[in-house]
Each structure stands twice: as C-alpha cells, then as structure tokens.
C-alpha cells in the first residue's frame, strides 16, 4: 500500500518555521522587536516559533546582560534570527521533513500497536477513544 | 517558495516575490528599518531567509533649539539572516540610488 500523505500538512511544514526547527540543538542569536538580543541553544521550537532555549543570555539595548539557564521565548517577539553561515536551508528543511515523516510513522505504529493490544486482550477496537490525528 | 515546482505564470502577488528568488532585494521593515540582501527563501507569511544583508536603521532627531530634523542612519552587515514575516512592510528589487 503506498504511503499515505497527511490530509492536512501542519502549520510548520508549510512555512519557513521548519528551518528554525531544523536548528534545534544549535546555538543561535535572536533579535527581538524590543531591540534585545538573545543568545542561547535552541531546545525546541513549536509551530508558532515559540522557542525554548537553554544557557541563554538576554541583553538589552543599554547593554545589561542577564543569563538564564532556561528561557521560553514567544515567537511574536522575534524580529530576526541570525543563522550560521554554514547552513544550507534546502538541506536543513529536507532533513526536518524526513524527521517529521519518521515521527509520524512512529506515532501511527504506536497507535496500531495499542489497537492490536486491545484486540488481543478482548477489548474491541471501537472502544479505542484515543484522539485521531489530523484526519 | 520552498517548494521545488517552477511555474512561469504569475498568478498571485507572492509569485512576484518568487521571481526575485536568488536575487538581491530591498525589504522595508517596521520600525524604520530597511534590509538589502540576497533572497534565499520565503514563505506565505513573508518569513524570509536573506544572505549578505545590510540593515539600515533610520532615526529622526529634532533639535531642541533650532527645531530642525536631523536624520541619522545606522548600518550593519549580517551574513545570514532569518526575518520574521510580521515585521515586513514591502519587498522590492533594490532601488537604484
């Protein structure tokens, strides 16, 4: 059976946010709309560009620098993200897409495994009330 | 756009930006900022990836005594930049000045 495409591509896949997601684990510099500069390692990025960073520093325009071990940055406040020069956007986005496909496959496998489990135990598949994803 | 399909027809305004891919462009941002750089990628929100960017920040100061407007510009260069689309006002081929 050919691999099924998701009926609705999620918000991140249809925009350049997947490039920021491809930067997970790397140190970046982000410039905010209030002219502050954040330097830190990206832990995770969500579909709205909200970023969690670790070992981050927050520097205001005046120069006061504050260090945080963990920071949650709201996507709306970001003006720029300085990218490493060595980054190839096409490659990074392809790698991110492959990762998302792998994750989705894993999720479907997990769901099927749970269903088989329930059938084996004698609980009907109609009792599976887990929320279906994106269909 | 980030997709690989090439279409020669211009159907919507974003297609005009697509014609400028890999070209140098001029971007006007909110907050009296301008960027000039090479457009590597963009999306429907106008999030963009620009290379070899020159950012110009324009400030107008008014002298207290003479009340004249002093227009100051600050420039800086950034090798590779991701611009969040909600700050973009307009995109254009670079102005010949």
PDB file of C-alpha atoms in Angstrom:
ATOM      1  CA  UNK A   1       0.000   0.000   0.000  1.00  0.00           C
ATOM      2  CA  UNK A   2       1.563   3.359  -0.953  1.00  0.00           C
ATOM      3  CA  UNK A   3       2.447   5.630   1.983  1.00  0.00           C
ATOM      4  CA  UNK A   4      -0.494   7.897   2.715  1.00  0.00           C
ATOM      5  CA  UNK A   5       0.078  11.667   2.756  1.00  0.00           C
ATOM      6  CA  UNK A   6      -1.441  13.506   5.720  1.00  0.00           C
ATOM      7  CA  UNK A   7      -4.617  15.231   4.595  1.00  0.00           C
ATOM      8  CA  UNK A   8      -3.617  18.451   6.283  1.00  0.00           C
ATOM      9  CA  UNK A   9       0.027  19.499   6.404  1.00  0.00           C
ATOM     10  CA  UNK A  10       0.667  21.057   9.741  1.00  0.00           C
ATOM     11  CA  UNK A  11       1.372  24.760  10.086  1.00  0.00           C
ATOM     12  CA  UNK A  12       5.127  24.336  10.410  1.00  0.00           C
ATOM     13  CA  UNK A  13       5.526  22.236   7.299  1.00  0.00           C
ATOM     14  CA  UNK A  14       4.013  24.848   5.012  1.00  0.00           C
ATOM     15  CA  UNK A  15       6.188  27.727   6.201  1.00  0.00           C
ATOM     16  CA  UNK A  16       9.796  28.533   6.926  1.00  0.00           C
ATOM     17  CA  UNK A  17       9.345  27.741  10.613  1.00  0.00           C
ATOM     18  CA  UNK A  18      10.665  24.270   9.780  1.00  0.00           C
ATOM     19  CA  UNK A  19      14.040  25.929   9.178  1.00  0.00           C
ATOM     20  CA  UNK A  20      14.123  27.173  12.752  1.00  0.00           C
ATOM     21  CA  UNK A  21      13.039  23.718  13.872  1.00  0.00           C
ATOM     22  CA  UNK A  22      15.967  22.303  11.938  1.00  0.00           C
ATOM     23  CA  UNK A  23      18.230  24.454  14.135  1.00  0.00           C
ATOM     24  CA  UNK A  24      17.235  22.562  17.278  1.00  0.00           C
ATOM     25  CA  UNK A  25      20.267  21.859  19.406  1.00  0.00           C
ATOM     26  CA  UNK A  26      22.312  24.707  17.939  1.00  0.00           C
ATOM     27  CA  UNK A  27      23.375  27.994  19.431  1.00  0.00           C
ATOM     28  CA  UNK A  28      21.726  30.965  17.760  1.00  0.00           C
ATOM     29  CA  UNK A  29      21.323  34.681  18.182  1.00  0.00           C
ATOM     30  CA  UNK A  30      17.808  36.094  18.092  1.00  0.00           C
ATOM     31  CA  UNK A  31      16.987  39.763  17.865  1.00  0.00           C
ATOM     32  CA  UNK A  32      13.681  40.809  19.361  1.00  0.00           C
ATOM     33  CA  UNK A  33      11.247  43.548  18.442  1.00  0.00           C
ATOM     34  CA  UNK A  34      12.155  45.398  21.625  1.00  0.00           C
ATOM     35  CA  UNK A  35      15.767  45.597  20.383  1.00  0.00           C
ATOM     36  CA  UNK A  36      17.025  42.995  22.829  1.00  0.00           C
ATOM     37  CA  UNK A  37      19.441  40.248  21.798  1.00  0.00           C
ATOM     38  CA  UNK A  38      19.115  36.675  22.970  1.00  0.00           C
ATOM     39  CA  UNK A  39      21.938  34.181  22.636  1.00  0.00           C
ATOM     40  CA  UNK A  40      21.268  30.566  23.515  1.00  0.00           C
ATOM     41  CA  UNK A  41      20.949  26.946  22.480  1.00  0.00           C
ATOM     42  CA  UNK A  42      17.585  26.036  20.965  1.00  0.00           C
ATOM     43  CA  UNK A  43      15.896  23.176  22.819  1.00  0.00           C
ATOM     44  CA  UNK A  44      12.662  23.083  20.871  1.00  0.00           C
ATOM     45  CA  UNK A  45      10.573  25.177  18.508  1.00  0.00           C
ATOM     46  CA  UNK A  46       6.835  24.932  18.089  1.00  0.00           C
ATOM     47  CA  UNK A  47       4.651  25.789  15.116  1.00  0.00           C
ATOM     48  CA  UNK A  48       4.259  29.401  16.256  1.00  0.00           C
ATOM     49  CA  UNK A  49       8.035  29.992  16.527  1.00  0.00           C
ATOM     50  CA  UNK A  50       7.862  29.947  20.336  1.00  0.00           C
ATOM     51  CA  UNK A  51      11.342  28.763  21.299  1.00  0.00           C
ATOM     52  CA  UNK A  52      12.661  27.164  24.471  1.00  0.00           C
ATOM     53  CA  UNK A  53      16.341  27.865  24.965  1.00  0.00           C
ATOM     54  CA  UNK A  54      18.939  26.687  27.449  1.00  0.00           C
ATOM     55  CA  UNK A  55      22.030  28.579  28.685  1.00  0.00           C
ATOM     56  CA  UNK A  56      20.616  31.785  27.296  1.00  0.00           C
ATOM     57  CA  UNK A  57      21.693  35.373  27.757  1.00  0.00           C
ATOM     58  CA  UNK A  58      19.331  38.325  27.385  1.00  0.00           C
ATOM     59  CA  UNK A  59      20.981  41.595  26.504  1.00  0.00           C
ATOM     60  CA  UNK A  60      19.122  44.910  26.333  1.00  0.00           C
ATOM     61  CA  UNK A  61      19.974  47.822  24.073  1.00  0.00           C
ATOM     62  CA  UNK A  62      21.658  49.583  27.012  1.00  0.00           C
ATOM     63  CA  UNK A  63      23.938  46.587  27.430  1.00  0.00           C
ATOM     64  CA  UNK A  64      22.636  44.954  30.614  1.00  0.00           C
ATOM     65  CA  UNK A  65      23.140  41.252  30.182  1.00  0.00           C
ATOM     66  CA  UNK A  66      21.200  38.646  32.183  1.00  0.00           C
ATOM     67  CA  UNK A  67      21.876  34.938  31.995  1.00  0.00           C
ATOM     68  CA  UNK A  68      19.203  32.268  32.235  1.00  0.00           C
ATOM     69  CA  UNK A  69      19.603  28.537  32.377  1.00  0.00           C
ATOM     70  CA  UNK A  70      16.244  28.051  30.716  1.00  0.00           C
ATOM     71  CA  UNK A  71      14.182  30.502  28.698  1.00  0.00           C
ATOM     72  CA  UNK A  72      10.869  30.427  26.846  1.00  0.00           C
ATOM     73  CA  UNK A  73      10.755  32.954  24.060  1.00  0.00           C
ATOM     74  CA  UNK A  74       7.421  33.837  22.463  1.00  0.00           C
ATOM     75  CA  UNK A  75       7.571  33.751  18.687  1.00  0.00           C
ATOM     76  CA  UNK A  76       5.727  37.032  18.245  1.00  0.00           C
ATOM     77  CA  UNK A  77       8.560  38.968  19.900  1.00  0.00           C
ATOM     78  CA  UNK A  78      11.180  37.819  17.415  1.00  0.00           C
ATOM     79  CA  UNK A  79      12.347  40.146  14.700  1.00  0.00           C
ATOM     80  CA  UNK A  80      15.391  38.277  13.356  1.00  0.00           C
ATOM     81  CA  UNK A  81      17.218  35.025  13.890  1.00  0.00           C
ATOM     82  CA  UNK A  82      20.874  35.095  12.941  1.00  0.00           C
ATOM     83  CA  UNK A  83      21.663  31.890  11.121  1.00  0.00           C
ATOM     84  CA  UNK A  84      25.034  30.124  10.967  1.00  0.00           C
ATOM     85  CA  UNK A  85      26.669  30.869   7.630  1.00  0.00           C
ATOM     86  CA  UNK A  86      27.334  27.193   7.019  1.00  0.00           C
ATOM     87  CA  UNK A  87      23.622  26.387   6.988  1.00  0.00           C
ATOM     88  CA  UNK A  88      22.137  25.104   3.740  1.00  0.00           C
ATOM     89  CA  UNK A  89      18.403  25.879   4.016  1.00  0.00           C
ATOM     90  CA  UNK A  90      17.227  23.337   1.444  1.00  0.00           C
ATOM     91  CA  UNK A  91      19.170  20.528   3.060  1.00  0.00           C
ATOM     92  CA  UNK A  92      18.093  21.504   6.577  1.00  0.00           C
ATOM     93  CA  UNK A  93      14.418  21.660   5.615  1.00  0.00           C
ATOM     94  CA  UNK A  94      14.630  18.301   3.825  1.00  0.00           C
ATOM     95  CA  UNK A  95      16.207  16.737   6.902  1.00  0.00           C
ATOM     96  CA  UNK A  96      13.497  18.287   9.086  1.00  0.00           C
ATOM     97  CA  UNK A  97      10.740  16.988   6.799  1.00  0.00           C
ATOM     98  CA  UNK A  98      12.227  13.469   6.893  1.00  0.00           C
ATOM     99  CA  UNK A  99      12.336  13.674  10.676  1.00  0.00           C
ATOM    100  CA  UNK A 100       8.672  14.712  10.802  1.00  0.00           C
ATOM    101  CA  UNK A 101       7.721  11.830   8.497  1.00  0.00           C
ATOM    102  CA  UNK A 102       9.638   9.411  10.730  1.00  0.00           C
ATOM    103  CA  UNK A 103       7.928  10.811  13.828  1.00  0.00           C
ATOM    104  CA  UNK A 104       4.532  10.445  12.214  1.00  0.00           C
ATOM    105  CA  UNK A 105       5.299   6.866  11.200  1.00  0.00           C
ATOM    106  CA  UNK A 106       6.290   6.125  14.782  1.00  0.00           C
ATOM    107  CA  UNK A 107       3.049   7.646  16.044  1.00  0.00           C
ATOM    108  CA  UNK A 108       0.964   5.535  13.668  1.00  0.00           C
ATOM    109  CA  UNK A 109       2.903   2.402  14.621  1.00  0.00           C
ATOM    110  CA  UNK A 110       2.336   3.196  18.291  1.00  0.00           C
ATOM    111  CA  UNK A 111      -1.365   3.623  17.689  1.00  0.00           C
ATOM    112  CA  UNK A 112      -1.611   0.368  15.739  1.00  0.00           C
ATOM    113  CA  UNK A 113       0.321  -1.423  18.476  1.00  0.00           C
ATOM    114  CA  UNK A 114      -2.113  -0.137  21.078  1.00  0.00           C
ATOM    115  CA  UNK A 115      -5.059  -1.219  18.958  1.00  0.00           C
ATOM    116  CA  UNK A 116      -3.631  -4.719  18.458  1.00  0.00           C
ATOM    117  CA  UNK A 117      -3.019  -4.884  22.174  1.00  0.00           C
ATOM    118  CA  UNK A 118      -6.608  -4.039  22.894  1.00  0.00           C
ATOM    119  CA  UNK A 119      -7.935  -6.539  20.339  1.00  0.00           C
ATOM    120  CA  UNK A 120      -5.720  -9.246  21.793  1.00  0.00           C
ATOM    121  CA  UNK A 121      -6.996  -8.507  25.272  1.00  0.00           C
ATOM    122  CA  UNK A 122     -10.577  -8.827  24.078  1.00  0.00           C
ATOM    123  CA  UNK A 123     -11.418  -5.122  24.142  1.00  0.00           C
ATOM    124  CA  UNK A 124     -12.988  -4.163  20.774  1.00  0.00           C
ATOM    125  CA  UNK A 125     -11.298  -1.581  18.522  1.00  0.00           C
ATOM    126  CA  UNK A 126     -14.457   0.569  18.777  1.00  0.00           C
ATOM    127  CA  UNK A 127     -13.506   1.199  22.397  1.00  0.00           C
ATOM    128  CA  UNK A 128     -10.379   2.966  21.261  1.00  0.00           C
ATOM    129  CA  UNK A 129     -11.206   6.541  22.230  1.00  0.00           C
ATOM    130  CA  UNK A 130      -7.736   7.931  21.643  1.00  0.00           C
ATOM    131  CA  UNK A 131      -7.879  11.156  19.673  1.00  0.00           C
ATOM    132  CA  UNK A 132      -7.189  10.582  15.996  1.00  0.00           C
ATOM    133  CA  UNK A 133      -4.529  12.793  14.492  1.00  0.00           C
ATOM    134  CA  UNK A 134      -5.330  15.218  11.743  1.00  0.00           C
ATOM    135  CA  UNK A 135      -7.885  13.207   9.838  1.00  0.00           C
TER     136      UNK A 135
ATOM    137  CA  UNK B   1       8.722  29.466  -2.137  1.00  0.00           C
ATOM    138  CA  UNK B   2      10.410  26.496  -0.530  1.00  0.00           C
ATOM    139  CA  UNK B   3       8.685  24.075  -2.981  1.00  0.00           C
ATOM    140  CA  UNK B   4      10.545  22.708  -5.994  1.00  0.00           C
ATOM    141  CA  UNK B   5       7.891  23.351  -8.659  1.00  0.00           C
ATOM    142  CA  UNK B   6       8.775  26.000 -11.195  1.00  0.00           C
ATOM    143  CA  UNK B   7       5.881  27.818 -12.831  1.00  0.00           C
ATOM    144  CA  UNK B   8       6.370  30.639 -15.253  1.00  0.00           C
ATOM    145  CA  UNK B   9       2.879  32.110 -14.762  1.00  0.00           C
ATOM    146  CA  UNK B  10       2.393  34.831 -12.191  1.00  0.00           C
ATOM    147  CA  UNK B  11      -0.932  34.128 -10.525  1.00  0.00           C
ATOM    148  CA  UNK B  12      -0.761  35.981  -7.224  1.00  0.00           C
ATOM    149  CA  UNK B  13       1.337  38.703  -5.586  1.00  0.00           C
ATOM    150  CA  UNK B  14       3.593  36.165  -3.872  1.00  0.00           C
ATOM    151  CA  UNK B  15       4.588  34.913  -7.313  1.00  0.00           C
ATOM    152  CA  UNK B  16       6.171  38.294  -7.941  1.00  0.00           C
ATOM    153  CA  UNK B  17       8.420  37.700  -4.953  1.00  0.00           C
ATOM    154  CA  UNK B  18       9.176  34.229  -6.253  1.00  0.00           C
ATOM    155  CA  UNK B  19      10.594  35.876  -9.393  1.00  0.00           C
ATOM    156  CA  UNK B  20      13.178  37.565  -7.147  1.00  0.00           C
ATOM    157  CA  UNK B  21      14.496  34.352  -5.578  1.00  0.00           C
ATOM    158  CA  UNK B  22      18.308  34.290  -5.515  1.00  0.00           C
ATOM    159  CA  UNK B  23      18.322  37.958  -6.469  1.00  0.00           C
ATOM    160  CA  UNK B  24      19.202  40.931  -4.357  1.00  0.00           C
ATOM    161  CA  UNK B  25      16.125  42.632  -2.945  1.00  0.00           C
ATOM    162  CA  UNK B  26      15.127  45.569  -0.807  1.00  0.00           C
ATOM    163  CA  UNK B  27      12.883  44.896   2.193  1.00  0.00           C
ATOM    164  CA  UNK B  28      11.200  47.609   4.233  1.00  0.00           C
ATOM    165  CA  UNK B  29      10.501  46.595   7.819  1.00  0.00           C
ATOM    166  CA  UNK B  30       8.517  48.101  10.659  1.00  0.00           C
ATOM    167  CA  UNK B  31      10.473  50.406  12.918  1.00  0.00           C
ATOM    168  CA  UNK B  32      12.116  52.479  10.180  1.00  0.00           C
ATOM    169  CA  UNK B  33      14.376  49.633   9.122  1.00  0.00           C
ATOM    170  CA  UNK B  34      15.464  48.560   5.686  1.00  0.00           C
ATOM    171  CA  UNK B  35      17.283  45.470   4.546  1.00  0.00           C
ATOM    172  CA  UNK B  36      19.173  44.855   1.350  1.00  0.00           C
ATOM    173  CA  UNK B  37      20.218  41.307   0.717  1.00  0.00           C
ATOM    174  CA  UNK B  38      20.005  38.210  -1.418  1.00  0.00           C
ATOM    175  CA  UNK B  39      16.696  36.377  -1.110  1.00  0.00           C
ATOM    176  CA  UNK B  40      17.275  32.682  -0.443  1.00  0.00           C
ATOM    177  CA  UNK B  41      13.783  31.636   0.656  1.00  0.00           C
ATOM    178  CA  UNK B  42      10.437  32.996   1.706  1.00  0.00           C
ATOM    179  CA  UNK B  43       7.008  31.683   2.695  1.00  0.00           C
ATOM    180  CA  UNK B  44       3.393  32.859   2.706  1.00  0.00           C
ATOM    181  CA  UNK B  45       3.910  34.806   5.953  1.00  0.00           C
ATOM    182  CA  UNK B  46       6.818  36.621   4.325  1.00  0.00           C
ATOM    183  CA  UNK B  47       9.261  34.973   6.707  1.00  0.00           C
ATOM    184  CA  UNK B  48      12.462  35.250   4.686  1.00  0.00           C
ATOM    185  CA  UNK B  49      15.990  33.999   4.608  1.00  0.00           C
ATOM    186  CA  UNK B  50      18.402  36.648   3.364  1.00  0.00           C
ATOM    187  CA  UNK B  51      22.113  36.371   2.704  1.00  0.00           C
ATOM    188  CA  UNK B  52      24.775  39.129   2.836  1.00  0.00           C
ATOM    189  CA  UNK B  53      22.349  41.565   4.399  1.00  0.00           C
ATOM    190  CA  UNK B  54      22.888  45.240   5.007  1.00  0.00           C
ATOM    191  CA  UNK B  55      20.470  46.626   7.595  1.00  0.00           C
ATOM    192  CA  UNK B  56      19.777  50.366   7.733  1.00  0.00           C
ATOM    193  CA  UNK B  57      18.063  51.895  10.751  1.00  0.00           C
ATOM    194  CA  UNK B  58      16.827  55.460  10.267  1.00  0.00           C
ATOM    195  CA  UNK B  59      16.226  57.769  13.223  1.00  0.00           C
ATOM    196  CA  UNK B  60      14.951  61.336  13.156  1.00  0.00           C
ATOM    197  CA  UNK B  61      16.099  63.586  15.938  1.00  0.00           C
ATOM    198  CA  UNK B  62      14.635  67.029  16.457  1.00  0.00           C
ATOM    199  CA  UNK B  63      16.992  69.684  17.729  1.00  0.00           C
ATOM    200  CA  UNK B  64      15.537  71.386  20.833  1.00  0.00           C
ATOM    201  CA  UNK B  65      16.675  74.863  19.860  1.00  0.00           C
ATOM    202  CA  UNK B  66      16.539  75.062  16.103  1.00  0.00           C
ATOM    203  CA  UNK B  67      13.702  72.500  15.734  1.00  0.00           C
ATOM    204  CA  UNK B  68      15.365  71.107  12.686  1.00  0.00           C
ATOM    205  CA  UNK B  69      15.072  67.422  11.877  1.00  0.00           C
ATOM    206  CA  UNK B  70      18.339  65.530  11.934  1.00  0.00           C
ATOM    207  CA  UNK B  71      18.043  62.297  10.013  1.00  0.00           C
ATOM    208  CA  UNK B  72      20.542  59.691  11.152  1.00  0.00           C
ATOM    209  CA  UNK B  73      21.133  56.254   9.684  1.00  0.00           C
ATOM    210  CA  UNK B  74      22.903  53.288  11.255  1.00  0.00           C
ATOM    211  CA  UNK B  75      24.063  50.438   9.114  1.00  0.00           C
ATOM    212  CA  UNK B  76      25.296  46.962   9.889  1.00  0.00           C
ATOM    213  CA  UNK B  77      26.077  43.834   7.955  1.00  0.00           C
ATOM    214  CA  UNK B  78      24.798  40.358   8.757  1.00  0.00           C
ATOM    215  CA  UNK B  79      25.944  37.332   6.733  1.00  0.00           C
ATOM    216  CA  UNK B  80      22.832  35.147   7.022  1.00  0.00           C
ATOM    217  CA  UNK B  81      19.515  36.203   8.461  1.00  0.00           C
ATOM    218  CA  UNK B  82      16.034  34.808   9.091  1.00  0.00           C
ATOM    219  CA  UNK B  83      13.446  37.596   9.050  1.00  0.00           C
ATOM    220  CA  UNK B  84      10.072  37.069  10.720  1.00  0.00           C
ATOM    221  CA  UNK B  85       7.307  37.943   8.309  1.00  0.00           C
ATOM    222  CA  UNK B  86       5.120  40.028  10.580  1.00  0.00           C
ATOM    223  CA  UNK B  87       7.709  42.810  10.527  1.00  0.00           C
ATOM    224  CA  UNK B  88       7.832  43.078   6.740  1.00  0.00           C
ATOM    225  CA  UNK B  89       6.114  46.021   5.083  1.00  0.00           C
ATOM    226  CA  UNK B  90       7.264  45.676   1.491  1.00  0.00           C
ATOM    227  CA  UNK B  91       9.597  43.732  -0.761  1.00  0.00           C
ATOM    228  CA  UNK B  92      11.064  45.143  -3.937  1.00  0.00           C
ATOM    229  CA  UNK B  93      14.021  44.870  -6.297  1.00  0.00           C
ATOM    230  CA  UNK B  94      16.804  47.116  -4.955  1.00  0.00           C
ATOM    231  CA  UNK B  95      16.339  50.828  -5.580  1.00  0.00           C
ATOM    232  CA  UNK B  96      18.857  52.425  -7.883  1.00  0.00           C
ATOM    233  CA  UNK B  97      20.210  55.329  -5.778  1.00  0.00           C
TER     234      UNK B  97
END
